[in-house]
Short mmCIF file of C-alpha atoms in Angstrom, two decimals:
data_model
loop_
_atom_site.label_atom_id
_atom_site.label_comp_id
_atom_site.label_asym_id
_atom_site.label_seq_id
_atom_site.Cartn_x
_atom_site.Cartn_y
_atom_site.Cartn_z
CA MET A 1 -22.18 29.74 86.81
CA PHE A 2 -20.06 27.14 84.78
CA ILE A 3 -19.27 25.48 88.08
CA VAL A 4 -22.91 24.50 88.61
CA LEU A 5 -23.01 22.90 85.25
CA PHE A 6 -19.93 20.92 86.07
CA ILE A 7 -21.07 19.90 89.36
CA LEU A 8 -24.41 18.66 87.99
CA SER A 9 -22.83 16.82 85.25
CA LEU A 10 -20.58 14.95 87.83
CA ILE A 11 -23.75 13.12 88.86
CA LEU A 12 -24.68 12.26 85.19
CA ASP A 13 -21.06 10.83 84.73
CA GLY A 14 -21.51 8.74 87.98
CA ILE A 15 -24.83 7.23 86.68
CA VAL A 16 -23.27 6.33 83.26
CA LEU A 17 -20.10 4.88 85.09
CA VAL A 18 -22.18 2.62 87.28
CA SER A 19 -24.61 1.49 84.61
CA VAL A 20 -22.26 0.89 81.67
CA ARG A 21 -21.25 -2.78 81.14
CA ASN A 22 -17.75 -2.68 79.34
CA PRO A 23 -15.00 -1.85 81.85
CA ILE A 24 -13.07 0.11 79.28
CA GLN A 25 -15.96 2.54 78.78
CA SER A 26 -16.31 2.89 82.44
CA ILE A 27 -12.62 3.85 82.78
CA LEU A 28 -13.15 6.31 80.00
CA VAL A 29 -16.03 7.93 81.97
CA LEU A 30 -13.88 7.80 84.98
CA ILE A 31 -11.15 9.83 83.18
CA ILE A 32 -13.88 12.48 82.23
CA LEU A 33 -15.03 12.53 85.87
CA PHE A 34 -11.60 13.16 87.13
CA LEU A 35 -11.21 16.01 84.57
CA LYS A 36 -14.30 17.63 85.54
CA ALA A 37 -13.45 17.32 89.28
CA SER A 38 -10.03 18.96 88.52
CA ILE A 39 -11.73 21.67 86.50
CA ILE A 40 -13.99 22.34 89.59
CA ILE A 41 -11.14 22.61 92.00
CA ILE A 42 -9.30 24.93 89.54
CA MET A 43 -12.45 27.14 89.57
CA LEU A 44 -12.32 27.40 93.37
CA LYS A 45 -8.63 28.70 93.05
CA ILE A 46 -6.94 25.81 94.56
CA GLU A 47 -4.69 25.16 91.72
CA PHE A 48 -2.09 22.94 93.38
CA LEU A 49 -4.54 20.24 94.61
CA ALA A 50 -6.36 20.15 91.10
CA LEU A 51 -3.04 19.67 89.34
CA LEU A 52 -2.04 17.01 91.85
CA LEU A 53 -5.38 15.17 91.32
CA LEU A 54 -4.79 15.39 87.45
CA LEU A 55 -1.32 14.15 87.86
CA VAL A 56 -1.98 11.20 90.11
CA TYR A 57 -5.42 9.99 89.06
CA LEU A 58 -5.09 10.70 85.24
CA GLY A 59 -1.36 10.11 84.86
CA ALA A 60 -1.08 7.04 87.06
CA VAL A 61 -4.29 5.45 88.31
CA ALA A 62 -6.30 5.65 85.03
CA VAL A 63 -3.58 4.59 82.89
CA LEU A 64 -2.88 1.63 85.27
CA PHE A 65 -6.57 0.69 85.01
CA ILE A 66 -6.56 0.78 81.25
CA PHE A 67 -3.36 -1.24 81.23
CA VAL A 68 -4.75 -3.97 83.41
CA VAL A 69 -8.00 -4.19 81.64
CA MET A 70 -6.30 -4.37 78.25
CA MET A 71 -3.75 -6.93 79.53
CA LEU A 72 -6.19 -9.19 81.24
CA ASN A 73 -8.50 -9.60 78.30
CA ILE A 74 -11.72 -9.46 80.52
CA LYS A 75 -14.96 -10.11 79.15
CA ILE A 76 -17.93 -7.80 79.30
CA LEU A 77 -19.73 -7.74 82.60
CA GLU A 78 -22.69 -10.02 82.65
CA ARG A 79 -25.67 -8.94 84.60
CA GLN A 80 -26.22 -11.37 87.45
CA GLU A 81 -29.61 -12.57 88.38
CA GLN A 82 -29.01 -12.04 92.15
CA ILE A 83 -28.69 -8.29 91.75
CA PHE A 84 -31.97 -7.83 93.60
CA GLN A 85 -30.53 -9.23 96.78
CA TYR A 86 -28.12 -6.42 97.13
CA ILE A 87 -30.74 -3.79 96.81
CA PRO A 88 -31.98 -3.62 100.58
CA LEU A 89 -28.32 -3.38 101.79
CA THR A 90 -27.84 -0.58 99.34
CA ILE A 91 -30.85 1.29 100.40
CA LEU A 92 -29.81 0.93 104.09
CA MET A 93 -26.42 2.17 103.36
CA ALA A 94 -27.75 5.02 101.36
CA ILE A 95 -30.16 5.91 104.10
CA TRP A 96 -27.34 5.78 106.68
CA ILE A 97 -24.87 7.76 104.57
CA PHE A 98 -27.52 10.27 103.71
CA TYR A 99 -28.18 10.59 107.48
CA LEU A 100 -24.58 10.87 108.33
CA PHE A 101 -23.47 13.40 105.76
CA ASP A 102 -26.56 15.31 105.08
CA ILE A 103 -28.82 15.64 108.24
CA LEU A 104 -26.14 15.27 110.91
CA ILE A 105 -23.77 17.82 109.36
CA TYR A 106 -26.79 20.11 108.50
CA LEU A 107 -27.93 20.08 112.04
CA THR A 108 -24.51 20.32 113.88
CA PHE A 109 -22.85 22.99 111.71
CA ASP A 110 -24.04 26.42 111.47
CA TRP A 111 -25.01 26.51 107.80
CA LYS A 112 -27.09 29.48 108.14
CA ARG A 113 -24.39 31.96 107.85
CA ASP A 114 -23.22 33.30 104.55
CA LEU A 115 -21.30 30.44 102.96
CA PHE A 116 -20.30 32.01 99.70
CA LEU A 117 -16.62 31.88 98.92
CA ILE A 118 -14.49 34.51 100.42
CA GLU A 119 -11.14 34.43 98.92
CA TRP A 120 -9.32 34.03 102.26
CA ILE A 121 -6.02 33.54 100.76
CA ASN A 122 -6.21 37.02 99.19
CA LEU A 123 -7.32 38.51 102.42
CA ILE A 124 -4.45 37.32 104.35
CA LYS A 125 -1.58 37.95 101.78
CA ASN A 126 -1.40 38.22 98.15
CA ILE A 127 0.11 34.68 97.86
CA ASP A 128 -1.06 31.81 95.76
CA SER A 129 -2.21 28.45 96.90
CA ILE A 130 0.93 26.68 95.97
CA SER A 131 3.27 28.71 98.07
CA ASN A 132 0.78 28.74 100.98
CA LEU A 133 0.49 24.88 100.84
CA GLY A 134 4.23 24.60 100.26
CA TYR A 135 5.14 26.59 103.27
CA PHE A 136 2.94 24.37 105.55
CA PHE A 137 3.92 21.09 104.04
CA TYR A 138 7.65 21.51 104.29
CA SER A 139 7.66 23.35 107.84
CA ILE A 140 4.85 22.19 110.08
CA TRP A 141 3.38 19.06 108.49
CA HIS A 142 6.60 17.55 107.16
CA ILE A 143 6.19 14.33 108.92
CA ILE A 144 2.84 13.58 107.34
CA VAL A 145 4.27 14.24 103.86
CA MET A 146 7.05 11.77 104.68
CA ILE A 147 4.47 9.27 105.92
CA SER A 148 2.57 9.54 102.70
CA GLY A 149 5.74 8.99 100.81
CA LEU A 150 6.50 5.99 102.79
CA ILE A 151 2.94 4.62 102.02
CA LEU A 152 3.49 5.14 98.35
CA PHE A 153 6.98 3.40 98.60
CA ILE A 154 5.49 0.40 100.42
CA SER A 155 2.63 0.08 97.91
CA MET A 156 5.10 0.12 95.07
CA LEU A 157 7.28 -2.52 96.66
CA GLY A 158 4.08 -4.69 97.42
CA SER A 159 2.64 -4.46 94.01
CA ILE A 160 6.06 -5.38 92.54
CA ALA A 161 6.48 -8.26 94.91
CA LEU A 162 2.92 -9.43 94.19
CA ALA A 163 3.36 -9.41 90.46
CA LEU A 164 6.80 -10.73 90.25
CA GLN A 165 7.30 -14.07 88.82
CA PRO A 166 9.99 -16.30 90.25
CA SER A 167 12.79 -16.82 87.69
CA GLN A 168 12.54 -20.29 85.91
CA LYS A 169 16.29 -20.85 85.71
CA LYS A 170 17.52 -22.85 88.55
CA LYS A 171 21.22 -22.27 89.56
CA LEU A 172 23.11 -25.50 88.98
CA ASP A 173 24.34 -26.99 92.22
CA LEU A 174 26.64 -29.91 91.43
CA SER A 175 28.41 -30.17 94.65
CA THR A 176 27.54 -33.80 95.56
CA GLN A 177 27.75 -36.87 93.44
CA ALA A 178 23.90 -37.69 93.71
CA GLU A 179 23.10 -34.30 92.26
CA ILE A 180 25.44 -34.73 89.34
CA ILE A 181 23.82 -38.14 88.57
CA ASP A 182 20.33 -36.67 88.97
CA TYR A 183 21.15 -33.82 86.74
CA THR A 184 22.60 -36.03 83.97
CA LEU A 185 19.50 -38.36 84.20
CA ARG A 186 17.24 -35.50 83.85
CA TYR A 187 19.22 -34.19 80.89
CA PHE A 188 19.07 -37.50 79.11
CA ARG A 189 15.36 -37.87 79.77
CA LYS A 190 14.78 -34.43 78.27
CA THR A 191 16.87 -35.17 75.18
CA PHE A 192 15.45 -38.54 74.60
CA ARG A 193 11.93 -37.43 74.85
CA ARG A 194 12.43 -35.35 71.89
CA MET B 1 -22.74 26.29 98.97
CA PHE B 2 -24.51 23.62 100.80
CA TRP B 3 -26.27 22.48 97.67
CA TYR B 4 -22.81 21.62 96.08
CA PHE B 5 -22.07 19.67 99.06
CA GLN B 6 -25.31 17.48 98.73
CA VAL B 7 -24.30 16.69 95.08
CA PHE B 8 -21.09 15.27 96.24
CA VAL B 9 -22.96 13.19 98.94
CA TYR B 10 -25.08 11.86 96.03
CA LEU B 11 -21.89 10.96 94.03
CA PHE B 12 -20.71 9.02 97.06
CA LEU B 13 -23.95 7.22 97.08
CA LEU B 14 -23.57 6.31 93.52
CA GLY B 15 -20.14 4.89 94.30
CA VAL B 16 -21.67 2.76 96.94
CA CYS B 17 -24.36 1.53 94.46
CA GLY B 18 -21.59 0.80 92.00
CA VAL B 19 -19.77 -1.40 94.42
CA MET B 20 -22.93 -3.28 95.25
CA VAL B 21 -24.21 -3.59 91.70
CA THR B 22 -20.94 -4.60 90.05
CA SER B 23 -19.78 -6.80 92.94
CA LYS B 24 -19.03 -9.77 90.50
CA HIS B 25 -16.48 -7.80 88.54
CA VAL B 26 -13.63 -6.65 90.70
CA ILE B 27 -12.23 -3.97 88.42
CA MET B 28 -15.43 -2.19 88.20
CA SER B 29 -15.74 -2.26 92.01
CA LEU B 30 -12.22 -0.73 92.15
CA ILE B 31 -13.36 2.05 89.75
CA ALA B 32 -16.45 2.63 92.11
CA ILE B 33 -14.20 2.90 95.02
CA GLU B 34 -12.17 5.55 93.13
CA VAL B 35 -15.35 7.51 92.50
CA MET B 36 -16.08 7.34 96.22
CA LEU B 37 -12.62 8.57 97.09
CA LEU B 38 -13.11 11.36 94.54
CA SER B 39 -16.28 12.52 96.02
CA ILE B 40 -14.85 12.38 99.61
CA ASN B 41 -11.89 14.60 98.25
CA LEU B 42 -14.39 16.94 96.83
CA ILE B 43 -16.28 17.21 100.06
CA ILE B 44 -13.23 17.84 102.00
CA ILE B 45 -12.24 20.72 99.71
CA PHE B 46 -15.73 22.32 99.90
CA VAL B 47 -15.70 21.99 103.68
CA SER B 48 -12.21 23.59 103.76
CA LEU B 49 -13.57 26.46 101.67
CA CYS B 50 -16.57 26.79 103.94
CA PHE B 51 -14.66 26.90 107.11
CA ASP B 52 -11.61 28.69 105.81
CA ASP B 53 -9.41 25.80 106.83
CA LEU B 54 -6.07 24.73 105.49
CA PHE B 55 -5.75 21.44 107.42
CA SER B 56 -8.20 19.76 105.01
CA HIS B 57 -5.69 20.25 102.14
CA LEU B 58 -3.34 18.05 103.96
CA LEU B 59 -6.20 15.61 104.34
CA PHE B 60 -6.81 15.71 100.55
CA VAL B 61 -3.15 14.79 99.90
CA ILE B 62 -3.38 11.90 102.45
CA ILE B 63 -6.49 10.57 100.84
CA LEU B 64 -5.03 10.86 97.32
CA THR B 65 -1.93 8.99 98.44
CA ILE B 66 -4.13 6.17 100.14
CA GLY B 67 -6.27 6.01 96.99
CA ALA B 68 -3.33 5.55 94.59
CA ALA B 69 -1.72 2.87 96.93
CA GLU B 70 -5.14 1.17 97.13
CA SER B 71 -5.72 0.92 93.37
CA SER B 72 -2.09 -0.18 92.68
CA LEU B 73 -2.26 -2.94 95.13
CA GLY B 74 -5.71 -4.07 94.09
CA LEU B 75 -4.85 -4.23 90.53
CA SER B 76 -1.63 -6.12 91.27
CA LEU B 77 -3.74 -8.55 93.13
CA MET B 78 -5.93 -8.88 90.31
CA VAL B 79 -3.09 -9.58 87.80
CA LEU B 80 -1.92 -12.14 90.27
CA PHE B 81 -5.28 -13.76 90.59
CA PHE B 82 -5.74 -13.75 86.86
CA ARG B 83 -2.50 -15.63 86.38
CA LEU B 84 -3.51 -18.11 89.12
CA ARG B 85 -7.17 -18.87 87.98
CA GLY B 86 -7.36 -17.56 84.39
CA SER B 87 -10.37 -15.44 85.05
CA ILE B 88 -11.58 -12.58 87.32
CA SER B 89 -14.88 -13.36 89.07
CA LEU B 90 -15.74 -12.99 92.75
CA ASN B 91 -17.39 -16.35 92.69
CA LEU B 92 -13.94 -18.07 92.04
CA LEU B 93 -12.22 -15.80 94.45
CA SER B 94 -12.83 -17.96 97.48
CA LEU B 95 -10.03 -20.49 97.87
CA LEU B 96 -11.78 -22.47 100.57
CA LYS B 97 -13.16 -25.79 99.85
CA SER B 98 -16.49 -25.76 101.31
#
């Protein structure tokens, strides 16, 4: 019954994450939340996805968040006065999502049957989750794995192209006479200003 | 099992409330979006366990990829915006002259 404790502590972590003011503390709580989520998934015997979550979110995304927050020197979040204008929209979205996820799924699916975990991997064959997923990823669903790789590549290129500063040095182009005169004039202006 | 499922729905609602509450601070909003993606991932994992389905694991990988791409692009936009304006605030985010 450790899994119940972990699942209930996820809600507590979520409350702390929303209500805390400093973004660095919020990111640290986010790291704890991801760790707990990966522990929950490990307890459900899906090791590969848990390690993937640990690798991607804790290894890349959380470090990226910490890096950006430390680099940008961001102040602590000030509580705005117009917070109350968002509350009806939040309640409306909460009711809608609660209806969508909770009531609709509860009514449509047959939840009355015994929903405890059957270890279906062990029932079929004594193979673990990694080899089972690897068989499907690289044989049947290969195109979707390639598409996700393409998405990561495009996002990497986009983030580099967004954050890239154009180089300050201009290449000297002294082909015509006017440009030579212009360059010398600029050079003398720069020297005599000092 | 269905009780676990409800807890993750509440986690998703907490992410929605975080986006609403911290809407002035863009990085906190991104963190709340990450929480929403995490709760969706957990819901998908639990549904896959309930219905003995392996296709949801593929969906997990796709959502993980999309989340990583989204956070990296959003943070690079924030770096660019900080370089442009000197501060991150959604009040200054609109470039339109009213």
